[in-house]
Short mmCIF file of C-alpha atoms in Angstrom, two decimals:
data_model
loop_
_atom_site.label_atom_id
_atom_site.label_comp_id
_atom_site.label_asym_id
_atom_site.label_seq_id
_atom_site.Cartn_x
_atom_site.Cartn_y
_atom_site.Cartn_z
CA MET A 1 -1.10 15.23 19.86
CA PRO A 2 -0.29 14.50 16.23
CA ALA A 3 -2.05 12.27 13.77
CA VAL A 4 0.57 11.10 11.28
CA LEU A 5 0.03 9.54 7.85
CA ILE A 6 2.40 7.16 6.10
CA THR A 7 1.70 6.49 2.45
CA GLY A 8 3.65 5.35 -0.59
CA ALA A 9 4.80 7.86 -3.18
CA GLN A 10 5.00 5.44 -6.11
CA TRP A 11 3.07 2.27 -7.07
CA GLY A 12 3.49 0.50 -3.75
CA ASP A 13 6.12 -1.78 -2.23
CA GLU A 14 8.17 1.23 -1.11
CA GLY A 15 8.64 -0.08 2.42
CA LYS A 16 5.79 1.60 4.31
CA GLY A 17 5.95 -1.09 6.98
CA ARG A 18 9.56 -0.09 7.63
CA ALA A 19 8.55 3.55 8.15
CA THR A 20 5.71 2.55 10.47
CA ASP A 21 8.08 0.35 12.41
CA LEU A 22 10.55 3.25 12.65
CA LEU A 23 7.92 5.29 14.52
CA GLY A 24 6.35 2.35 16.32
CA SER A 25 7.64 3.04 19.82
CA ARG A 26 6.49 6.67 19.62
CA VAL A 27 2.88 6.09 18.63
CA ASP A 28 -0.12 4.69 20.47
CA TYR A 29 -2.41 3.63 17.60
CA VAL A 30 -1.60 2.37 14.10
CA VAL A 31 -4.54 2.51 11.70
CA LYS A 32 -5.05 0.81 8.36
CA PHE A 33 -7.67 2.93 6.59
CA ASN A 34 -7.95 1.59 3.04
CA GLY A 35 -7.41 -1.47 0.85
CA GLY A 36 -7.43 -5.08 1.89
CA ASN A 37 -5.10 -8.03 1.65
CA ASN A 38 -4.04 -7.10 -1.88
CA ALA A 39 -0.88 -5.45 -0.59
CA GLY A 40 1.77 -6.55 1.83
CA HIS A 41 4.28 -5.11 4.25
CA THR A 42 7.49 -6.96 5.06
CA VAL A 43 8.94 -6.01 8.45
CA VAL A 44 12.26 -7.41 9.67
CA VAL A 45 12.75 -7.50 13.45
CA GLY A 46 16.17 -8.88 14.36
CA GLU A 47 16.36 -12.34 12.82
CA GLU A 48 12.60 -12.51 12.33
CA LYS A 49 10.84 -11.53 9.10
CA TYR A 50 7.10 -10.84 9.13
CA ALA A 51 4.96 -10.59 5.99
CA LEU A 52 1.72 -8.76 6.75
CA HIS A 53 -1.09 -8.47 4.23
CA LEU A 54 -4.19 -7.26 6.05
CA LEU A 55 -3.00 -6.37 9.53
CA PRO A 56 -1.42 -2.98 10.34
CA SER A 57 2.30 -3.41 10.92
CA GLY A 58 1.88 -1.75 14.32
CA ILE A 59 0.67 -5.11 15.60
CA LEU A 60 4.34 -6.05 15.93
CA THR A 61 5.04 -3.24 18.41
CA PRO A 62 4.18 -3.94 22.06
CA GLY A 63 1.85 -1.37 23.58
CA VAL A 64 0.48 -0.13 20.25
CA THR A 65 -3.21 -0.59 19.44
CA PRO A 66 -3.57 -1.73 15.81
CA VAL A 67 -6.83 -0.70 14.12
CA ILE A 68 -8.55 -1.86 10.93
CA SER A 69 -10.92 1.03 10.25
CA ASN A 70 -14.04 1.49 8.15
CA GLY A 71 -12.26 2.17 4.85
CA VAL A 72 -10.78 -1.34 4.68
CA VAL A 73 -12.35 -4.38 3.02
CA VAL A 74 -11.71 -7.43 5.19
CA ASP A 75 -11.18 -11.02 4.09
CA LEU A 76 -12.00 -12.85 7.32
CA GLU A 77 -10.18 -16.01 6.32
CA VAL A 78 -7.00 -14.00 5.77
CA LEU A 79 -7.52 -12.10 9.02
CA LYS A 80 -7.88 -15.33 10.97
CA GLY A 81 -4.84 -16.86 9.29
CA GLU A 82 -2.61 -13.87 9.99
CA LEU A 83 -3.70 -13.63 13.62
CA GLU A 84 -3.07 -17.34 14.19
CA ALA A 85 0.31 -17.18 12.47
CA LEU A 86 1.48 -14.20 14.51
CA GLY A 87 0.07 -15.63 17.72
CA GLY A 88 1.97 -18.83 17.04
CA ARG A 89 5.18 -16.80 16.86
CA GLY A 90 4.55 -15.16 20.21
CA VAL A 91 3.07 -11.86 19.01
CA ASP A 92 0.27 -10.43 21.17
CA VAL A 93 -2.66 -9.99 18.77
CA SER A 94 -5.34 -9.34 21.39
CA ARG A 95 -4.98 -5.57 20.98
CA LEU A 96 -6.45 -5.51 17.46
CA LYS A 97 -9.60 -3.43 16.90
CA VAL A 98 -11.81 -3.76 13.80
CA SER A 99 -14.45 -1.30 12.62
CA ALA A 100 -18.04 -2.52 12.68
CA ASN A 101 -18.49 -0.52 9.46
CA ALA A 102 -15.69 -2.18 7.50
CA HIS A 103 -16.91 -4.18 4.52
CA VAL A 104 -16.33 -7.91 4.13
CA ILE A 105 -14.80 -9.75 1.18
CA THR A 106 -16.90 -12.85 0.50
CA ALA A 107 -16.35 -15.96 -1.60
CA TYR A 108 -18.35 -14.49 -4.47
CA HIS A 109 -16.16 -11.38 -4.53
CA ARG A 110 -13.03 -13.50 -4.97
CA THR A 111 -14.67 -15.63 -7.66
CA LEU A 112 -15.92 -12.64 -9.63
CA ASP A 113 -12.53 -10.94 -9.42
CA LYS A 114 -10.73 -13.92 -10.92
CA VAL A 115 -13.19 -14.76 -13.70
CA THR A 116 -13.62 -11.12 -14.72
CA GLU A 117 -9.87 -10.60 -14.99
CA ARG A 118 -9.52 -13.73 -17.14
CA PHE A 119 -12.43 -12.58 -19.30
CA LEU A 120 -10.66 -9.26 -20.00
CA GLY A 121 -7.74 -11.07 -21.65
CA LYS A 122 -5.23 -8.56 -23.01
CA ARG A 123 -7.18 -5.75 -21.34
CA GLN A 124 -6.49 -7.11 -17.86
CA ILE A 125 -5.89 -4.57 -15.12
CA GLY A 126 -3.55 -6.84 -13.19
CA THR A 127 -5.57 -7.33 -10.00
CA THR A 128 -4.43 -9.79 -7.35
CA GLY A 129 -7.68 -11.76 -7.71
CA ARG A 130 -8.46 -11.39 -4.02
CA GLY A 131 -11.88 -9.81 -4.39
CA ILE A 132 -10.87 -6.28 -3.43
CA GLY A 133 -12.42 -4.48 -6.41
CA PRO A 134 -15.75 -6.37 -6.35
CA ALA A 135 -16.08 -5.76 -2.60
CA TYR A 136 -15.56 -2.02 -3.07
CA ALA A 137 -17.97 -2.06 -6.02
CA ASP A 138 -20.64 -3.58 -3.78
CA LYS A 139 -19.90 -0.95 -1.15
CA ILE A 140 -20.49 1.85 -3.66
CA ASN A 141 -23.56 0.09 -5.07
CA ARG A 142 -24.89 -0.17 -1.49
CA VAL A 143 -25.20 -3.95 -1.57
CA GLY A 144 -22.11 -4.76 0.51
CA ILE A 145 -21.78 -6.87 3.64
CA ARG A 146 -20.34 -5.13 6.71
CA ILE A 147 -18.65 -6.61 9.76
CA GLN A 148 -21.62 -5.65 11.93
CA ASP A 149 -23.99 -7.67 9.71
CA ILE A 150 -22.31 -10.89 10.87
CA PHE A 151 -23.83 -10.33 14.31
CA ASP A 152 -27.40 -10.29 12.92
CA GLU A 153 -28.02 -13.54 11.04
CA GLY A 154 -31.34 -12.39 9.62
CA ILE A 155 -29.88 -9.22 8.11
CA LEU A 156 -26.82 -11.09 6.90
CA ARG A 157 -28.89 -13.70 5.07
CA GLN A 158 -31.09 -11.05 3.45
CA LYS A 159 -28.06 -9.16 2.15
CA VAL A 160 -26.25 -12.24 0.86
CA GLU A 161 -29.33 -13.55 -0.91
CA ALA A 162 -29.98 -10.16 -2.50
CA ALA A 163 -26.38 -9.90 -3.70
CA LEU A 164 -26.32 -13.43 -5.14
CA GLU A 165 -29.62 -13.05 -6.97
CA PHE A 166 -27.82 -10.92 -9.54
CA LYS A 167 -24.26 -12.22 -9.20
CA ASN A 168 -25.25 -15.84 -9.82
CA GLN A 169 -26.89 -14.79 -13.06
CA VAL A 170 -23.58 -13.25 -14.13
CA LEU A 171 -21.53 -16.26 -13.04
CA VAL A 172 -23.78 -18.84 -14.71
CA LYS A 173 -24.94 -17.07 -17.88
CA ILE A 174 -21.89 -14.99 -18.75
CA TYR A 175 -18.93 -16.81 -17.26
CA ASN A 176 -20.33 -20.37 -17.39
CA ARG A 177 -19.55 -20.94 -13.72
CA ARG A 178 -21.59 -22.65 -11.06
CA ALA A 179 -23.93 -20.63 -8.88
CA ILE A 180 -22.81 -19.85 -5.34
CA SER A 181 -25.03 -20.97 -2.50
CA ALA A 182 -26.24 -18.28 -0.12
CA ASP A 183 -26.27 -20.86 2.67
CA GLU A 184 -22.56 -21.58 2.11
CA VAL A 185 -21.67 -17.89 2.24
CA VAL A 186 -23.76 -17.19 5.33
CA GLU A 187 -22.42 -20.24 7.16
CA ASP A 188 -18.86 -19.24 6.34
CA LEU A 189 -19.28 -15.66 7.55
CA LEU A 190 -21.05 -16.69 10.74
CA SER A 191 -18.14 -18.98 11.61
CA TYR A 192 -16.00 -15.88 12.30
CA ARG A 193 -18.43 -14.31 14.77
CA GLU A 194 -16.67 -15.62 17.88
CA MET A 195 -13.27 -14.47 16.62
CA LEU A 196 -14.56 -11.00 15.78
CA ALA A 197 -16.63 -10.33 18.91
CA PRO A 198 -13.86 -9.02 21.19
CA MET A 199 -12.24 -6.83 18.53
CA VAL A 200 -15.20 -5.13 16.80
CA CYS A 201 -16.04 -1.58 17.88
CA ASP A 202 -16.75 1.97 16.72
CA THR A 203 -13.19 2.70 15.62
CA GLY A 204 -14.02 6.29 14.69
CA LEU A 205 -15.03 6.97 18.29
CA LEU A 206 -12.03 5.00 19.55
CA LEU A 207 -9.64 7.18 17.55
CA HIS A 208 -11.44 10.40 18.46
CA ASN A 209 -11.12 9.57 22.15
CA ALA A 210 -7.46 8.67 21.62
CA MET A 211 -6.77 12.12 20.17
CA GLU A 212 -8.68 13.72 23.03
CA ASP A 213 -6.46 11.80 25.44
CA ASN A 214 -3.31 13.17 23.75
CA LYS A 215 -2.43 9.85 22.13
CA THR A 216 -0.46 9.74 18.87
CA VAL A 217 -2.31 8.10 15.97
CA LEU A 218 -0.44 6.79 12.94
CA PHE A 219 -2.31 6.11 9.69
CA GLU A 220 -0.81 3.44 7.47
CA ALA A 221 -1.99 3.47 3.85
CA GLY A 222 -2.44 0.28 1.90
CA GLN A 223 -1.18 0.58 -1.70
CA ALA A 224 0.28 3.97 -2.73
CA THR A 225 -0.32 7.32 -4.40
CA MET A 226 -0.04 6.16 -8.01
CA LEU A 227 -2.57 3.40 -7.32
CA ASP A 228 -5.15 5.76 -5.79
CA ILE A 229 -8.56 5.35 -7.45
CA ASP A 230 -8.83 9.12 -8.08
CA HIS A 231 -5.23 10.27 -8.46
CA GLY A 232 -3.39 7.21 -9.77
CA THR A 233 -2.79 5.81 -13.25
CA TYR A 234 -6.46 4.93 -13.79
CA PRO A 235 -7.74 2.32 -14.62
CA PHE A 236 -4.58 0.49 -13.53
CA VAL A 237 -5.19 1.38 -9.90
CA THR A 238 -6.63 -0.05 -6.72
CA SER A 239 -10.25 0.50 -5.69
CA SER A 240 -9.69 2.85 -2.75
CA ASN A 241 -8.05 6.14 -1.80
CA ALA A 242 -4.48 5.49 -0.69
CA THR A 243 -3.63 9.19 -0.48
CA ALA A 244 -3.87 11.55 2.49
CA GLY A 245 -7.54 12.38 1.89
CA GLY A 246 -8.45 8.73 2.29
CA ALA A 247 -7.20 8.73 5.88
CA SER A 248 -10.09 10.95 6.95
CA THR A 249 -12.92 9.20 5.11
CA GLY A 250 -11.43 5.79 5.85
CA SER A 251 -11.21 6.34 9.60
CA GLY A 252 -13.77 8.88 10.75
CA LEU A 253 -11.23 11.45 11.97
CA PRO A 254 -11.52 14.97 10.50
CA PRO A 255 -8.97 16.21 7.93
CA HIS A 256 -7.45 18.75 10.30
CA ALA A 257 -6.37 15.91 12.61
CA LEU A 258 -3.45 15.13 10.26
CA THR A 259 -0.36 17.09 11.23
CA ARG A 260 2.39 15.10 9.48
CA VAL A 261 2.34 13.34 6.11
CA ILE A 262 5.25 10.95 5.55
CA SER A 263 5.61 9.54 2.06
CA VAL A 264 7.85 6.53 1.51
CA ILE A 265 9.71 6.41 -1.78
CA LYS A 266 12.30 3.99 -3.16
CA ALA A 267 15.65 5.15 -4.45
CA TYR A 268 14.40 3.67 -7.75
CA THR A 269 10.89 2.73 -8.92
CA THR A 270 8.92 -0.52 -9.07
CA ARG A 271 5.46 -1.58 -10.12
CA VAL A 272 3.39 -4.78 -10.00
CA GLY A 273 0.62 -5.37 -12.52
CA ALA A 274 -0.28 -3.64 -15.76
CA GLY A 275 -0.25 0.07 -16.60
CA PRO A 276 2.11 2.80 -17.81
CA PHE A 277 5.59 3.02 -16.32
CA PRO A 278 7.83 5.58 -18.11
CA THR A 279 11.15 4.65 -16.46
CA GLU A 280 10.67 0.87 -16.71
CA LEU A 281 13.82 -1.04 -17.63
CA PHE A 282 13.87 -4.10 -19.89
CA ASP A 283 17.62 -4.69 -19.83
CA GLU A 284 20.29 -5.88 -17.44
CA SER A 285 19.81 -2.76 -15.31
CA GLY A 286 16.24 -3.81 -14.58
CA ASP A 287 17.42 -7.32 -13.78
CA PHE A 288 20.07 -5.86 -11.45
CA LEU A 289 17.50 -3.83 -9.48
CA ARG A 290 15.11 -6.78 -9.27
CA LYS A 291 17.79 -9.18 -8.06
CA GLN A 292 19.58 -6.80 -5.67
CA GLY A 293 16.35 -5.44 -4.26
CA PHE A 294 14.60 -8.82 -4.17
CA GLU A 295 11.70 -7.24 -6.01
CA PHE A 296 8.97 -9.84 -5.75
CA GLY A 297 5.51 -9.09 -4.36
CA THR A 298 4.98 -9.74 -0.63
CA THR A 299 1.41 -10.84 -1.29
CA THR A 300 1.53 -12.29 -4.80
CA GLY A 301 5.15 -13.35 -5.29
CA ARG A 302 5.01 -11.73 -8.73
CA PRO A 303 8.29 -10.24 -10.03
CA ARG A 304 8.07 -6.46 -9.91
CA ARG A 305 8.70 -4.25 -12.90
CA CYS A 306 11.74 -2.08 -12.15
CA GLY A 307 12.91 1.34 -13.31
CA TRP A 308 14.86 4.41 -12.31
CA TYR A 309 13.76 7.11 -9.85
CA ASP A 310 11.03 9.37 -11.23
CA ALA A 311 11.27 12.93 -9.86
CA PRO A 312 8.06 14.28 -11.48
CA MET A 313 6.18 11.41 -9.80
CA ALA A 314 7.75 12.35 -6.46
CA ARG A 315 6.65 15.98 -6.90
CA PHE A 316 3.14 14.83 -7.80
CA SER A 317 2.97 12.71 -4.65
CA ALA A 318 4.27 15.59 -2.55
CA ARG A 319 1.57 17.88 -3.92
CA ILE A 320 -1.36 15.45 -3.75
CA ASN A 321 -0.60 14.32 -0.20
CA GLY A 322 0.84 17.49 1.29
CA VAL A 323 4.01 15.60 2.12
CA THR A 324 6.03 16.96 5.01
CA ASP A 325 8.73 14.27 4.91
CA PHE A 326 10.00 11.66 2.48
CA VAL A 327 11.53 8.40 3.67
CA LEU A 328 13.90 7.15 0.98
CA THR A 329 14.27 3.37 1.03
CA LYS A 330 16.56 0.77 -0.51
CA LEU A 331 19.43 3.11 -1.24
CA ASP A 332 21.76 0.15 -0.64
CA VAL A 333 20.35 -1.61 -3.72
CA LEU A 334 22.07 0.98 -5.92
CA SER A 335 25.54 0.21 -4.54
CA GLY A 336 27.83 -1.05 -7.30
CA LEU A 337 26.34 0.98 -10.14
CA GLU A 338 28.77 3.16 -12.08
CA THR A 339 26.12 5.76 -12.85
CA ILE A 340 22.53 6.19 -11.65
CA PRO A 341 20.03 7.81 -14.03
CA VAL A 342 17.15 9.87 -12.58
CA CYS A 343 14.10 10.89 -14.58
CA VAL A 344 13.82 14.70 -14.27
CA ALA A 345 11.12 15.31 -16.90
CA TYR A 346 9.25 13.59 -19.75
CA ASP A 347 9.29 13.97 -23.50
CA VAL A 348 5.81 13.58 -25.00
CA ASN A 349 5.79 13.89 -28.80
CA GLY A 350 8.69 16.34 -28.71
CA VAL A 351 7.27 18.45 -25.87
CA ARG A 352 9.09 18.55 -22.52
CA HIS A 353 6.87 18.01 -19.46
CA GLU A 354 8.31 18.95 -16.06
CA GLU A 355 5.24 17.50 -14.33
CA MET A 356 3.18 14.36 -14.90
CA PRO A 357 0.89 14.81 -17.93
CA VAL A 358 -2.78 14.97 -16.96
CA ASN A 359 -3.76 13.02 -20.07
CA GLN A 360 -3.37 9.29 -19.55
CA SER A 361 -2.50 8.72 -23.19
CA ASP A 362 0.32 11.26 -22.96
CA TYR A 363 1.64 9.60 -19.83
CA HIS A 364 1.51 6.20 -21.52
CA HIS A 365 3.71 7.53 -24.34
CA ALA A 366 6.00 9.62 -22.13
CA VAL A 367 9.71 9.09 -22.65
CA PRO A 368 11.85 9.83 -19.59
CA ILE A 369 14.47 12.57 -19.76
CA TYR A 370 17.36 11.48 -17.57
CA GLU A 371 20.08 13.19 -15.60
CA GLU A 372 22.88 10.85 -14.58
CA PHE A 373 24.60 10.83 -11.19
CA PRO A 374 27.87 9.05 -10.31
CA GLY A 375 27.39 5.85 -8.34
CA TRP A 376 29.37 4.27 -5.51
CA THR A 377 30.86 0.85 -4.82
CA GLU A 378 31.06 0.97 -1.02
CA ASP A 379 28.84 -1.17 1.21
CA ILE A 380 26.53 1.34 2.91
CA THR A 381 24.49 -1.07 5.05
CA GLY A 382 26.48 -0.12 8.15
CA ALA A 383 25.89 3.64 7.80
CA ARG A 384 23.90 5.26 10.62
CA LYS A 385 24.74 8.91 9.99
CA PHE A 386 24.59 10.93 6.80
CA GLU A 387 28.34 11.50 7.07
CA ASP A 388 28.91 7.72 7.06
CA LEU A 389 27.68 7.49 3.47
CA PRO A 390 30.04 7.78 0.47
CA GLN A 391 30.11 11.30 -0.99
CA ASN A 392 28.34 10.18 -4.16
CA ALA A 393 25.53 8.64 -2.12
CA GLN A 394 25.22 11.87 -0.13
CA ASP A 395 25.09 13.86 -3.38
CA TYR A 396 22.40 11.54 -4.76
CA ILE A 397 20.21 12.07 -1.69
CA VAL A 398 20.66 15.86 -1.82
CA ALA A 399 19.82 15.93 -5.54
CA LEU A 400 16.66 13.85 -5.05
CA GLU A 401 15.54 16.10 -2.21
CA LYS A 402 15.91 19.23 -4.34
CA MET A 403 13.82 17.81 -7.19
CA SER A 404 11.17 15.89 -5.19
CA GLY A 405 9.15 18.60 -3.47
CA SER A 406 9.83 17.90 0.21
CA ARG A 407 12.67 17.11 2.57
CA ILE A 408 14.13 13.61 2.86
CA SER A 409 14.09 12.82 6.58
CA ALA A 410 15.26 9.21 6.67
CA VAL A 411 17.11 6.83 4.36
CA GLY A 412 16.92 3.05 4.39
CA VAL A 413 20.32 1.41 3.85
CA GLY A 414 19.35 -2.23 4.44
CA PRO A 415 16.40 -4.49 5.25
CA GLU A 416 16.86 -4.72 9.00
CA ARG A 417 15.16 -2.53 11.57
CA GLU A 418 18.23 -0.55 12.59
CA GLN A 419 19.61 -0.02 9.06
CA VAL A 420 18.35 3.56 8.75
CA VAL A 421 20.05 6.93 8.46
CA VAL A 422 17.87 9.56 10.14
CA LEU A 423 18.33 13.12 8.90
CA HIS A 424 15.33 14.79 10.58
CA ASP A 425 12.88 13.82 13.31
CA LEU A 426 9.75 12.53 11.54
CA LEU A 427 7.48 13.89 14.26
CA ASP A 428 9.12 17.31 14.50
#
């Protein structure tokens, strides 16, 4: 049975939760394999809106087993809060499974994230301040705390004390902050032991057995391609691999398990935080996209930077991830525009680039080369078939498909669950 990946093709906020929800009734496991609570998915079910930050969006689908696997960094306070909030709204959260090997975000990770970002001043990366980067840094430096450590108080204390021996020196002597007590950290982490006990397991084995039993496994990436630590707009990226390769290392399933790669891409482009953004708009067009698309971060509430569709970025995402299908979202936001520009290439110091420049400095100075397409004024939120869309909207979709490197298999025409035009079966 297939293992399917859903990732974002741009800088995040493309609507990956919507795509996961679209496949929800056809999958058995939904796996979050990277990132933490620094990104969010908004899923609308009928009159109910759910904002998820750490949990896989599959938790909203009855019968699906949601999994937080080893590649995720887990803020236990956030996990507890989300589970309680969903449980209070009648959602069954007892199915959640969490990897014993997943790393934990502690109080000192959050503190270091915030003070370091402030210290950088104008050189800020634009992190969410939630401790994601410092937790991953500890993981790579082999001084991290894992979920399994919480069940051995002696080991947990040793690791926390060892970590704070250095980190307190940095906090006190460099940032002029108070030292963090190891006892406070240990006591806090131990308080989640009872909550975690029924959900912690070897998720790699769980998923392997699921595949052996002909179950369908869906991988849900946190963040997106252009924020990938290796392939994104470094250093303005996240601290994990949000691309297809990360699904294997972040879950314990082999690379050949992936049979479908679905990349979600907006009909325009947005970004939160610092970093280059060639098609960014600073005029009324940007304000229009932000207002019509309600472009404010699910997790942070920050207004998103908005720009036109970037075809070279789409081709890059298709190549890096091995995309089999694109899901185009928020097409309805473009309704009412007389013309819709699309970036088809870049001009860098007088040289035309059909693909994204490998040099970060070139990309930072890239000027988009646009091709304009006629817009439409009709309300498309009621469309359910391709033929229901205005001709100009159909032409826009066809043009994007030709220049983006893979087929467009579904189109979002509104925020609600059923407001989707399906062109091809995502699992076929």
